[in-house]
Tab-separated table of C-alpha atoms in Angstrom:
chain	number	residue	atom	x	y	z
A	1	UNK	CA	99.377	-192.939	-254.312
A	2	UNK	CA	96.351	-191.975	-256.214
A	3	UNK	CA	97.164	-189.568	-259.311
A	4	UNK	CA	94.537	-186.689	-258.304
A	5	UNK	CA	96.039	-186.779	-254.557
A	6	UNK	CA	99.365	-186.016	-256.406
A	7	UNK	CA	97.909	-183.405	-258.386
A	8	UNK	CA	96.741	-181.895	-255.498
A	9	UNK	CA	99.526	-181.507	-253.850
A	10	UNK	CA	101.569	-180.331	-256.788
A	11	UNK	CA	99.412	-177.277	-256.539
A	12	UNK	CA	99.258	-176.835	-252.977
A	13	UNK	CA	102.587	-177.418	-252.110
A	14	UNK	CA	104.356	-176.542	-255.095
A	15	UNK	CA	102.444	-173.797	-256.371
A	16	UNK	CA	101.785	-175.232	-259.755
A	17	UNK	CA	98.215	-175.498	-261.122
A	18	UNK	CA	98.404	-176.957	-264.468
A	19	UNK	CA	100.848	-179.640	-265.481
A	20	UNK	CA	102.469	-179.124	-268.949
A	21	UNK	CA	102.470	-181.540	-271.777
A	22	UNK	CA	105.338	-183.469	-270.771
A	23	UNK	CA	103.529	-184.235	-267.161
A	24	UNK	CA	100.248	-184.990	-268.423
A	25	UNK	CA	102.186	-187.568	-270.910
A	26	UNK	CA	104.567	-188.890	-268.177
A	27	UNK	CA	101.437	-189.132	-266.003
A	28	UNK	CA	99.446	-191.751	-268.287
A	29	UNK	CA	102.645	-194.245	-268.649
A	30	UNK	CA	101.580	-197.824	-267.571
A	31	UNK	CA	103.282	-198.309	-264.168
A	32	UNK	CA	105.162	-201.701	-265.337
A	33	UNK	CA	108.067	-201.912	-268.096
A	34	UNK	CA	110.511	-198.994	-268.805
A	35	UNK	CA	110.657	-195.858	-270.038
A	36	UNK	CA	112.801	-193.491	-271.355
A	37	UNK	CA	112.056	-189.882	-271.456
A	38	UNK	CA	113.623	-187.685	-273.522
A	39	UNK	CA	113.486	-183.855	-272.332
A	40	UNK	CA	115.560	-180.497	-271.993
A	41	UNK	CA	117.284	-179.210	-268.698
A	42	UNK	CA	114.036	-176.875	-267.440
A	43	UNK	CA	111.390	-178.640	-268.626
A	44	UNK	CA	109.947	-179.728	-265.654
A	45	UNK	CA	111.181	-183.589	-265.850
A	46	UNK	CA	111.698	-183.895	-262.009
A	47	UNK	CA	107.614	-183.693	-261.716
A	48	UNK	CA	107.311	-185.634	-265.036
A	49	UNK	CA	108.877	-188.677	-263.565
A	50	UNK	CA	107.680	-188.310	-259.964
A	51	UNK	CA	103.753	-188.595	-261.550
A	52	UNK	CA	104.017	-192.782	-262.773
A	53	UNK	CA	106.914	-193.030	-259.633
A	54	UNK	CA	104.296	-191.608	-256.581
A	55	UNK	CA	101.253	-193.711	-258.855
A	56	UNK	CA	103.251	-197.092	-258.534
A	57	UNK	CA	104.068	-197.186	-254.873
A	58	UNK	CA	101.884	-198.241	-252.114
A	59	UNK	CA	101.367	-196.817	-248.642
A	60	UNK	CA	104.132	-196.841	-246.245
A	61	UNK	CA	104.450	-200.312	-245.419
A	62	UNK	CA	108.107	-200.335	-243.690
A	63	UNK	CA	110.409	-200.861	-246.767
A	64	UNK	CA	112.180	-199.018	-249.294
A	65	UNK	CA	109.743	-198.965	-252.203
A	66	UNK	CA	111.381	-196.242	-254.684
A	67	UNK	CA	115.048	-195.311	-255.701
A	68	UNK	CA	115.977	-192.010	-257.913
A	69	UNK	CA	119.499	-192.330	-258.827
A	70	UNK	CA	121.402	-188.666	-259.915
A	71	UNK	CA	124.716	-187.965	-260.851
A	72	UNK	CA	125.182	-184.836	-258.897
A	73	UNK	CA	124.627	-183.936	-254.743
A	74	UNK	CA	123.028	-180.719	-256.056
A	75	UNK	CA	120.752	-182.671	-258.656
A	76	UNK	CA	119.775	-185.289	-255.469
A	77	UNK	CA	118.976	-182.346	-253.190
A	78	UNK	CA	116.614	-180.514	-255.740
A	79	UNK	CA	114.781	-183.579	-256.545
A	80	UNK	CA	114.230	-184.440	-252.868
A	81	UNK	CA	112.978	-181.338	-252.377
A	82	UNK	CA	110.337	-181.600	-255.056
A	83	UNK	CA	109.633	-185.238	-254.107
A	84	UNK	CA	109.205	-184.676	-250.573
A	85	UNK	CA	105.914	-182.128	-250.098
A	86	UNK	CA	104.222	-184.173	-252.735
A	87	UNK	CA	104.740	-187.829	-251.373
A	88	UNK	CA	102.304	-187.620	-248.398
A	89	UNK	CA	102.396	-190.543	-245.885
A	90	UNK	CA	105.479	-191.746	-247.599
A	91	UNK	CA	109.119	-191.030	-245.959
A	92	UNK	CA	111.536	-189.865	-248.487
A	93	UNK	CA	115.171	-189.225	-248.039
A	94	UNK	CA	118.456	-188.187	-249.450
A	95	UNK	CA	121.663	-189.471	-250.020
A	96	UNK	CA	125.024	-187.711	-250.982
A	97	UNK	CA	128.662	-187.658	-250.930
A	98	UNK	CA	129.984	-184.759	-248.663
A	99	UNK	CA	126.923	-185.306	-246.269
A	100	UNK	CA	127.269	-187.008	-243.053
A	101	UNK	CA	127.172	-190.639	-242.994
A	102	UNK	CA	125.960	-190.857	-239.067
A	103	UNK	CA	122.906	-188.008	-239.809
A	104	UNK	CA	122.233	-190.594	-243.397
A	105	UNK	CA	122.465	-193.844	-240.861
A	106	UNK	CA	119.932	-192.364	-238.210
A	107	UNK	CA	117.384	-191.623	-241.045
A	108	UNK	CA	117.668	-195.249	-241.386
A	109	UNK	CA	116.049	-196.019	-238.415
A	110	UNK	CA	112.194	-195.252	-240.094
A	111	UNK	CA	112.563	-196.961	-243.016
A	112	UNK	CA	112.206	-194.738	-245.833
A	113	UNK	CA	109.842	-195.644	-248.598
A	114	UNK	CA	111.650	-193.418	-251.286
A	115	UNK	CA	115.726	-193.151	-251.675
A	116	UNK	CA	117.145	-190.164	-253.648
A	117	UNK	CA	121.048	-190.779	-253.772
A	118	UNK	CA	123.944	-190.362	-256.486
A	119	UNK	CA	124.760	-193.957	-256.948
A	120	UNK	CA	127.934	-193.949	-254.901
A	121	UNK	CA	126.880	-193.199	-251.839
A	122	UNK	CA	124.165	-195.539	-252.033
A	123	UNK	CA	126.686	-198.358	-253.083
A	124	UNK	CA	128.651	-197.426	-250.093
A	125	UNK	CA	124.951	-197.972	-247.781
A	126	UNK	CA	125.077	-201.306	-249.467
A	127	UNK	CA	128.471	-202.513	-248.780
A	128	UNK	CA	127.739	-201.531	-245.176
A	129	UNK	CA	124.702	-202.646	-244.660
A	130	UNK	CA	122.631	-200.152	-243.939
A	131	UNK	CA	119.546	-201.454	-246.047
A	132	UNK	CA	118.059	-204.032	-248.006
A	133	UNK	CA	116.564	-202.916	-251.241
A	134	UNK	CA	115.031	-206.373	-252.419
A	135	UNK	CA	111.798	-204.948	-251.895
A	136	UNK	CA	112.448	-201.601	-254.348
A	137	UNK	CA	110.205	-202.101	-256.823
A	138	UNK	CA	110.457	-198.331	-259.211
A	139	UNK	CA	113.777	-197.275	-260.034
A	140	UNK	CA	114.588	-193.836	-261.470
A	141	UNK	CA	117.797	-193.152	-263.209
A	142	UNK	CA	117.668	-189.210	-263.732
A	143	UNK	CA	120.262	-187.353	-266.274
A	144	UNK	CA	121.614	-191.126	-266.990
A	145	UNK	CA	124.001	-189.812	-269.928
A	146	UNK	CA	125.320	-187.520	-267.371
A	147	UNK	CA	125.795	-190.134	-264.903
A	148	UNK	CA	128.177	-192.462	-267.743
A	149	UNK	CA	129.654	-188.951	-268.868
A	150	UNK	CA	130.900	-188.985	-264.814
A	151	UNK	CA	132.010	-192.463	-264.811
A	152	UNK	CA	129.066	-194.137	-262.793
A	153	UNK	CA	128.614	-196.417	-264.856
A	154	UNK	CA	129.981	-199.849	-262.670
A	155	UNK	CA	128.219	-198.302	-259.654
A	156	UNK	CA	124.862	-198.084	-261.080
A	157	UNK	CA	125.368	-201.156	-262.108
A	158	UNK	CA	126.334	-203.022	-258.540
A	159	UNK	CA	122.826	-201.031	-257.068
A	160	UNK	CA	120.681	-202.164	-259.686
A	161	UNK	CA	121.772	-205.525	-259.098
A	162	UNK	CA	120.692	-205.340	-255.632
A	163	UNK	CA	117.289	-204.255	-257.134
A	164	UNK	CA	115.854	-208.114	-257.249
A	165	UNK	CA	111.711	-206.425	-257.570
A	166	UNK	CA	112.231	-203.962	-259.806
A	167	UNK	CA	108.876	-203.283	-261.808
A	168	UNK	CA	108.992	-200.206	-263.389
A	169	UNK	CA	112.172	-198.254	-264.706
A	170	UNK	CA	112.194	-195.098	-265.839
A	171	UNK	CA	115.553	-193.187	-267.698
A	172	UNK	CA	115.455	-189.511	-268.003
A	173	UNK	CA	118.379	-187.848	-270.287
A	174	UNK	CA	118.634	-184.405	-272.386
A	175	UNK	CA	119.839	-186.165	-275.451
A	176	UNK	CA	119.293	-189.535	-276.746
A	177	UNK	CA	121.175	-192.641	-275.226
A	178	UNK	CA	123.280	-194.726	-277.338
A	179	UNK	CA	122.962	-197.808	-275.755
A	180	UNK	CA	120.818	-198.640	-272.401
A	181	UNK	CA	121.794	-200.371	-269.797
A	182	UNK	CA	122.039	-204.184	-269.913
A	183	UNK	CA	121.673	-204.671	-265.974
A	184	UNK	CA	117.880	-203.496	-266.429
A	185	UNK	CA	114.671	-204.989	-267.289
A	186	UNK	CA	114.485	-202.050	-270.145
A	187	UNK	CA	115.179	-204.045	-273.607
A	188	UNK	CA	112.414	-202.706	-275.115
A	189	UNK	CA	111.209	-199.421	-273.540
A	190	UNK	CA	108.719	-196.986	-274.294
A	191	UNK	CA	110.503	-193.752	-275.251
A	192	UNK	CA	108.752	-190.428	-274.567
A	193	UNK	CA	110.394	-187.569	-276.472
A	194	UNK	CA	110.028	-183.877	-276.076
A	195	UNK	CA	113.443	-183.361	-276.787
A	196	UNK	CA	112.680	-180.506	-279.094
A	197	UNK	CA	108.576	-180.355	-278.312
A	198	UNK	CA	109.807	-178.539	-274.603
A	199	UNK	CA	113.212	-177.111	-275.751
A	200	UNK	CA	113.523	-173.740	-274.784
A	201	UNK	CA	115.235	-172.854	-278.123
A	202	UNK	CA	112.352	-170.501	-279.406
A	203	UNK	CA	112.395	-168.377	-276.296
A	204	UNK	CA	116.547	-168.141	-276.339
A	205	UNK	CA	118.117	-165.554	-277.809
A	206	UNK	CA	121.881	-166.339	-278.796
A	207	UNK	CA	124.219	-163.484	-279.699
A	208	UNK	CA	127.874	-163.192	-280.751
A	209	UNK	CA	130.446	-160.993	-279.247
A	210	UNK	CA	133.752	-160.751	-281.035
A	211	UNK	CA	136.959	-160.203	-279.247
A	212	UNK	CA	139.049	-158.174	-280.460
A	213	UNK	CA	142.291	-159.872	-278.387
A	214	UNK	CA	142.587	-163.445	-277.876
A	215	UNK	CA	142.374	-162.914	-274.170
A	216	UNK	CA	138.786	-162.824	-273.627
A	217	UNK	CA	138.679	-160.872	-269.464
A	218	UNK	CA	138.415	-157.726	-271.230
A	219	UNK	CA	135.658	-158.685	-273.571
A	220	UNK	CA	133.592	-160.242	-270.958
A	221	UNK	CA	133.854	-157.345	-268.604
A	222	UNK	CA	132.724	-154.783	-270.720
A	223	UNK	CA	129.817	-157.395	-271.774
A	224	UNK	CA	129.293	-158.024	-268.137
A	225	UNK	CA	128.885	-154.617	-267.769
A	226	UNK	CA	126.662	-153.972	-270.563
A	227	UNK	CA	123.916	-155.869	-269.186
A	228	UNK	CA	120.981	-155.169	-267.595
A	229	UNK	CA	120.507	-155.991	-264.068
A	230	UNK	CA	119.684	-159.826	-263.443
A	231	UNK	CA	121.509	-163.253	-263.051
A	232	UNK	CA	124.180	-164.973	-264.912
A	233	UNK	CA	126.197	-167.632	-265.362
A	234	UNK	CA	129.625	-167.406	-266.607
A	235	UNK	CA	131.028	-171.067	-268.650
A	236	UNK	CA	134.723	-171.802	-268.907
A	237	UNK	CA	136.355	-175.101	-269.887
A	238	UNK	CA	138.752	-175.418	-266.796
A	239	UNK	CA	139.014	-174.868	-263.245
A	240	UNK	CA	142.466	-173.116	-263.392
A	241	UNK	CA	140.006	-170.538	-265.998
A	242	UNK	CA	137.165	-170.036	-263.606
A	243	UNK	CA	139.794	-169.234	-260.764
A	244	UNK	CA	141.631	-166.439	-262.697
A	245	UNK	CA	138.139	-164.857	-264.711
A	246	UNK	CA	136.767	-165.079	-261.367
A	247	UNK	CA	139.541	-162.983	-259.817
A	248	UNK	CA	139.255	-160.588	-262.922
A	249	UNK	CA	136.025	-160.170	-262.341
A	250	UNK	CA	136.558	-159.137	-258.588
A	251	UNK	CA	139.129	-156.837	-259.275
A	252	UNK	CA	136.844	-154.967	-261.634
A	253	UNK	CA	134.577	-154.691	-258.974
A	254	UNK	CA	132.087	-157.024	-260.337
A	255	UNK	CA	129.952	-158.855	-257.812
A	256	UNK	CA	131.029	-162.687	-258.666
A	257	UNK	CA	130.750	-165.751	-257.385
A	258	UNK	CA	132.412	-169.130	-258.626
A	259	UNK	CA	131.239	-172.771	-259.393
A	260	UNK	CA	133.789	-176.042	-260.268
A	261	UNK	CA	134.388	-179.471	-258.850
A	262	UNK	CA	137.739	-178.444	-256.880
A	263	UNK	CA	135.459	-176.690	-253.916
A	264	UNK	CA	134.100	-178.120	-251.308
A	265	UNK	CA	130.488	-179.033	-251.033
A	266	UNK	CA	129.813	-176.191	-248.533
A	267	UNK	CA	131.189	-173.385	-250.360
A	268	UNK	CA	129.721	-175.296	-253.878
A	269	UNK	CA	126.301	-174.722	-251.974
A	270	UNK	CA	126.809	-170.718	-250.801
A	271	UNK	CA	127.847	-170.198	-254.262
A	272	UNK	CA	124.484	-171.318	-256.035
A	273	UNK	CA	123.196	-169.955	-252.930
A	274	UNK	CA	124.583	-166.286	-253.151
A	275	UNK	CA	123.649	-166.588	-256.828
A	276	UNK	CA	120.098	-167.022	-255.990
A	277	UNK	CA	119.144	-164.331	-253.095
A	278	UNK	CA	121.143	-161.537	-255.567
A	279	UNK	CA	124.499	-161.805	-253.719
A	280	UNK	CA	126.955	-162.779	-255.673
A	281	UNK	CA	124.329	-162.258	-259.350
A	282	UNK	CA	127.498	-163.355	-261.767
A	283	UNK	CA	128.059	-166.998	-261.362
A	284	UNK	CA	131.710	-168.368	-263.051
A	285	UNK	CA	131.660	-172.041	-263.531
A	286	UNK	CA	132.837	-175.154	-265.108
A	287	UNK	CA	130.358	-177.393	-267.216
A	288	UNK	CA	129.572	-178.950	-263.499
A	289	UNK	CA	126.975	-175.874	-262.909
A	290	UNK	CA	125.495	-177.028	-266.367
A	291	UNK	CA	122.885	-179.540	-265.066
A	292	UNK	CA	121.189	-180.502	-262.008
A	293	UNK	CA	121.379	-176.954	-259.962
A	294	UNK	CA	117.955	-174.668	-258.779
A	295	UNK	CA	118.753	-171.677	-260.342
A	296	UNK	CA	115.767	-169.125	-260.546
A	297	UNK	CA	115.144	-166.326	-263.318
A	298	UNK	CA	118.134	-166.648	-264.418
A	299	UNK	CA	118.738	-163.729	-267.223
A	300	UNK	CA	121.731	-164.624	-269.564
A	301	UNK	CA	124.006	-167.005	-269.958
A	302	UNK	CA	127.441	-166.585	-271.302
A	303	UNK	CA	130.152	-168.753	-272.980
A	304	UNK	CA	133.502	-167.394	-272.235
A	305	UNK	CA	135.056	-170.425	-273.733
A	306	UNK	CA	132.983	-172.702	-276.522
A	307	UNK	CA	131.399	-175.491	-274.867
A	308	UNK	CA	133.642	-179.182	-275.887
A	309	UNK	CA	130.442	-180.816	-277.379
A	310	UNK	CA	127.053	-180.573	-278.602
A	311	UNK	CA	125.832	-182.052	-274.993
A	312	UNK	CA	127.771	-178.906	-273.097
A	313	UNK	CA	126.126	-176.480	-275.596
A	314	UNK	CA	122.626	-177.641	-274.583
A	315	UNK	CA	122.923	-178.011	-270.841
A	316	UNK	CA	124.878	-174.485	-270.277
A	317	UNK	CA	122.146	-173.044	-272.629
A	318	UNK	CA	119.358	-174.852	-270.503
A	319	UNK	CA	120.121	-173.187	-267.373
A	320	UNK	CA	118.156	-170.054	-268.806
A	321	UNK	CA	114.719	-169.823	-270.678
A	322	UNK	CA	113.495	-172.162	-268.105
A	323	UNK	CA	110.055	-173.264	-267.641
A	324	UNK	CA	108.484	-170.354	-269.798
A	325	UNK	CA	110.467	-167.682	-269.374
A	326	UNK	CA	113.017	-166.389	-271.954
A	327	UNK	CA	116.753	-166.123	-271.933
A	328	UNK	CA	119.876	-164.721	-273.616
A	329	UNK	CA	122.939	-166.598	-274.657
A	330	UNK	CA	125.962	-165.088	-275.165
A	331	UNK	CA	128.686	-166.490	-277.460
A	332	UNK	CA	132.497	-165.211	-277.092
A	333	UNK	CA	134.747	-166.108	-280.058
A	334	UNK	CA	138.471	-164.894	-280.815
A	335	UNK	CA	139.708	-164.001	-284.408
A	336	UNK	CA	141.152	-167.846	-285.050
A	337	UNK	CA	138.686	-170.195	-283.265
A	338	UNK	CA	137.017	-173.238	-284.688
A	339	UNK	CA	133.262	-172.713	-284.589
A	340	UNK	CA	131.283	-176.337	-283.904
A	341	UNK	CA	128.142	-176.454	-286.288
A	342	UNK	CA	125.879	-176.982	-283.653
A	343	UNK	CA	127.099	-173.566	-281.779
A	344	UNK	CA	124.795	-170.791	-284.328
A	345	UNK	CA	123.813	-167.434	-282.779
A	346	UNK	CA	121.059	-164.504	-283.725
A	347	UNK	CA	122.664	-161.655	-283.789
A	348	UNK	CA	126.243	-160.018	-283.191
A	349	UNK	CA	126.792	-157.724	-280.544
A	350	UNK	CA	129.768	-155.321	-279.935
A	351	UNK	CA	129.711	-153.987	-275.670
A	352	UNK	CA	129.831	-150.652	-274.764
A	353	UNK	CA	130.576	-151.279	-271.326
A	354	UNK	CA	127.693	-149.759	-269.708
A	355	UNK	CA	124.188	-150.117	-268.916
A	356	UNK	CA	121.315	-148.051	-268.034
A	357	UNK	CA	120.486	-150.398	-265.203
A	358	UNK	CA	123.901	-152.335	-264.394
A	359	UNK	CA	124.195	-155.777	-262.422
A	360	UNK	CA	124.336	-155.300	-259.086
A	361	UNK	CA	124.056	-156.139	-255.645
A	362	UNK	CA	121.992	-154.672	-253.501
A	363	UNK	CA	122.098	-157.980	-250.984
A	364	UNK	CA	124.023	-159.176	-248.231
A	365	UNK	CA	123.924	-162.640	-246.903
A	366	UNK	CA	123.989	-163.452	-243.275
A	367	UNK	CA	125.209	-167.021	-241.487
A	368	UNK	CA	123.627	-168.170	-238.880
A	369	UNK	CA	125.574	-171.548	-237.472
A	370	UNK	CA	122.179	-173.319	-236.519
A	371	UNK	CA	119.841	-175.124	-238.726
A	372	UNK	CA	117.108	-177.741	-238.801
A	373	UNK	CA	118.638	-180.152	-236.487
A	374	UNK	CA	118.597	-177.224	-234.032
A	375	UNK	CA	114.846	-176.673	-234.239
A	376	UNK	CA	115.080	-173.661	-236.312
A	377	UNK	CA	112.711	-173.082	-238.690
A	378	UNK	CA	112.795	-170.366	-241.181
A	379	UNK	CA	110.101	-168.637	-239.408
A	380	UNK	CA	112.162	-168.796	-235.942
A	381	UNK	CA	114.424	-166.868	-238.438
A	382	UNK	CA	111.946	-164.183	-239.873
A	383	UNK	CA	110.644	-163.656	-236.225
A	384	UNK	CA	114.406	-162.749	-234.987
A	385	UNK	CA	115.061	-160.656	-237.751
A	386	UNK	CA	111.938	-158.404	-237.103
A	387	UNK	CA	112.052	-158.387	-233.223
A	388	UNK	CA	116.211	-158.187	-232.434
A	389	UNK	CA	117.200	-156.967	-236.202
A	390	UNK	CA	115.027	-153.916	-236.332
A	391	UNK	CA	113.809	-155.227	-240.248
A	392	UNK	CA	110.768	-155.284	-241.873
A	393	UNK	CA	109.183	-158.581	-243.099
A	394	UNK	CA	109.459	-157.473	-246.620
A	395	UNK	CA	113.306	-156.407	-246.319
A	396	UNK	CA	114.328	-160.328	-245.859
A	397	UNK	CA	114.732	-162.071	-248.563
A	398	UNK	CA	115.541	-166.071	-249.514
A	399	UNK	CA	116.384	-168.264	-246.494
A	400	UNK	CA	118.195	-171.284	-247.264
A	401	UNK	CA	117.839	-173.812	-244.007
A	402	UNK	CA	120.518	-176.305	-243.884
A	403	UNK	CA	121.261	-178.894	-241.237
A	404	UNK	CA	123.278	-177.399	-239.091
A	405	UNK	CA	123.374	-173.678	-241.054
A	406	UNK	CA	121.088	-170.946	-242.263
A	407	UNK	CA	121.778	-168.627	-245.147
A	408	UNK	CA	119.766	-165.171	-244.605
A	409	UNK	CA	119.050	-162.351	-247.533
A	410	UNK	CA	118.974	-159.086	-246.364
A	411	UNK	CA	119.311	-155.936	-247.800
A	412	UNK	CA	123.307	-154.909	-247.940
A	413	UNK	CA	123.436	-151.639	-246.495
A	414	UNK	CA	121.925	-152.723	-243.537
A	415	UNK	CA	123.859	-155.387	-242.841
A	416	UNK	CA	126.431	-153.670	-240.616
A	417	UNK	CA	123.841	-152.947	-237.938
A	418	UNK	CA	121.865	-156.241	-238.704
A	419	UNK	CA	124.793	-157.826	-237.179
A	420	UNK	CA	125.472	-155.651	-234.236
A	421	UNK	CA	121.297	-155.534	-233.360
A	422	UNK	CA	121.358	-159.420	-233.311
A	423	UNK	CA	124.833	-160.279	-231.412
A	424	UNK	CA	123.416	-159.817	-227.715
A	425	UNK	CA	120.490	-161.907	-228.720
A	426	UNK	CA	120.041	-165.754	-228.757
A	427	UNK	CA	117.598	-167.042	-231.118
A	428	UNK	CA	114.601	-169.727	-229.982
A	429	UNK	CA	116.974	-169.751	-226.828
A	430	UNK	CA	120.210	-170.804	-229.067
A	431	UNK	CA	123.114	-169.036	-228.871
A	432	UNK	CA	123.974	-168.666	-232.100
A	433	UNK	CA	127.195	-167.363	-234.235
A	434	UNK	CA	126.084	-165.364	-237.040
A	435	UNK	CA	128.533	-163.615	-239.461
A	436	UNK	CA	128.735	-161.950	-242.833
A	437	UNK	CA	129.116	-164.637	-245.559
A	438	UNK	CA	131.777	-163.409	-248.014
């Protein structure tokens, strides 16, 4: 693709006018060799690497020309859906654990010029079959410390090996890499940094709140409930600790949502999605919400327990001050604890348990049990809403379109007699089920 068509459609389709530093860089990068690019969650690295990626492939021409390799099914969704509007004339499509291998296989029959996949379930295509990718010649490993840190390591490996054109390689990672990857043409790469140039440090500030007991639910309440209204994201070191401060959190009558590994990938995707559309506007989660998830304007973030290593620190931090917005980070210690040197804060802060203009949520989300494979589109959605639902265009906020599944914003107190309006009705001539997601 031609650089100023790929401009072009970064502002058309992605609302973005001016690339920042980082792009413009990542843009310029010759299109053979490797590179490694150093850069902060938020920085805008998915466009960054897309720019030389979209410049080094050639019209559709019936094989697979590109591969983007992430750790995480969240990560792989959000790049696709960057990558997508801006690849015109080039098929792109996305791979995942959790998703259905049949729907993955029939998006097989077009050949797809660009593969987004974590590396297992593109290992698993492999061993079945399913495509030949000989003929890939740009390879994108994004969040590769992430993807070691995860144990991906022999997998990423066994694909890359299957990669017998490979002519450009690019590495993205937050921090910088110990050792690279001897299974790669990359032994002496070109390494972009703006590790620190793009870190969102100067618009972050970080604040410590003191506990007075060693059981922190208290402290974190009245914190919780200090704030003013926005987003945030809750960090714990443990599953079994996201489960019970979640459940603390409810009981208080805080509107919460929670994040970890142990959930499925349906209800890990309504939770970033209730996050999002104001639902659920407190998210409590393991390190695994600390890279790789679309999280907009998000306020605060908070570290209930101290994050296990310099790495953790600078990915939960990352999720806020994103782009160029700014952020606060809130530190909770205990009389006792062991303070890393990289953890340092701003200020101290002591909660009063109240706020002018408290977190809330003034949102309900409906479910509708048809998606995109059912012809809906999210303006088959909007049209319902206003005809059958009795709402006003403006009263409907974020639609997430799935599959097989739509996620609908609307405002809370109405969403009683949303339901009732709509349950006679079929949609597009659907019957559809549509319930209050919880």
């Amino acid at each position: 693709m031609k650089e100023k068509e790929i401009i072009d459609n970064i502002s058309s389709r992605l609302g973005i006018n001016e690339l920042n530093e980082m792009q413009k860089r990542m843009a310029q990068v010759p299109l053979k060799g490797s590179v490694i690019l150093l850069a902060p969650t938020g920085s805008g690295k998915t466009i960054a690497f897309a720019l030389p990626m979209l410049k080094s492939l050639k019209p559709a021409s019936g094989h697979v020309q590109a591969v983007v390799m992430a750790p995480s099914r969240e990560l792989v969704l959000q790049i696709a859906e960057v990558i997508r509007p801006i690849a015109t004339g080039l098929k792109t499509v996305a791979f995942y654990g959790g998703h259905s291998m049949q729907e993955e296989v029939n998006s097989l029959s077009v050949v797809p010029d660009i593969i987004v996949s974590t590396p297992g379930r593109l290992l698993d295509h492999i061993r079945r079959k399913h495509l030949e990718l000989g003929t890939v010649s740009t390879l994108v490993l994004d969040e590769y410390d992430k993807s070691l840190e995860l144990g991906f390591a022999d997998e990423m490996k066994r694909v890359c090996r299957a990669m017998t054109g490979l002519k450009l390689v690019i590495l993205t990672s937050a921090t910088r890499l110990a050792d690279l990857p001897d299974y790669l043409p990359a032994s002496r790469p070109q390494i972009i940094d703006f590790g620190q140039q793009g870190s969102p440090r100067r618009r972050m500030q970080i604040v410590h709140v003191e506990s007075p007991a060693k059981d922190k639910l208290d402290t974190l309440t009245d914190l919780l409930r200090s704030l003013p209204n926005g987003r945030v994201i809750v960090f714990a070191n443990h599953r079994e600790s996201v489960e019970r401060i979640h459940s603390a959190l409810k009981k208080a009558g805080l509107p919460a949502g929670l994040y970890h590994g142990g959930l499925d990938q349906n209800d890990r995707e309504n939770a970033v999605d209730l996050l999002n559309n104001g639902t659920t506007p407190i998210l409590v989660s393991t390190d695994l919400g600390a890279r790789g998830l679309d999280i907009t304007d998000l306020s605060a973030v908070i570290h209930y327990h101290l994050p296990p290593s310099p790495e953790a620190w600078t990915h939960r931090n990352g999720r806020t001050a994103r782009q160029d917005a700014s952020g606060e980070v809130y530190v909770i210690t205990t009389e006792g604890e062991d303070i890393p040197e990289y953890i340092e804060w701003d200020r101290e802060y002591v909660p009063k348990g109240s706020s002018s203009d408290p977190i809330v949520s003034a949102t309900a989300t409906l479910y509708f049990n048809v998606g995109k494979k059912e012809k809906i589109s999210r303006g088959d959605i909007v049209g319902f809403l206003i005809a059958k639902g009795g709402l006003e265009s403006s009263e409907i906020g974020k639609i997430s379109l799935r599959d097989h599944s739509a996620l609908v914003a609307v405002p809370r107190e109405k969403a009683s007699s949303i339901l009732q309006a709509l349950a006679p009705h079929r949609i597009k001539n659907t019957r559809a089920k549509i319930s209050l997601l919880k």
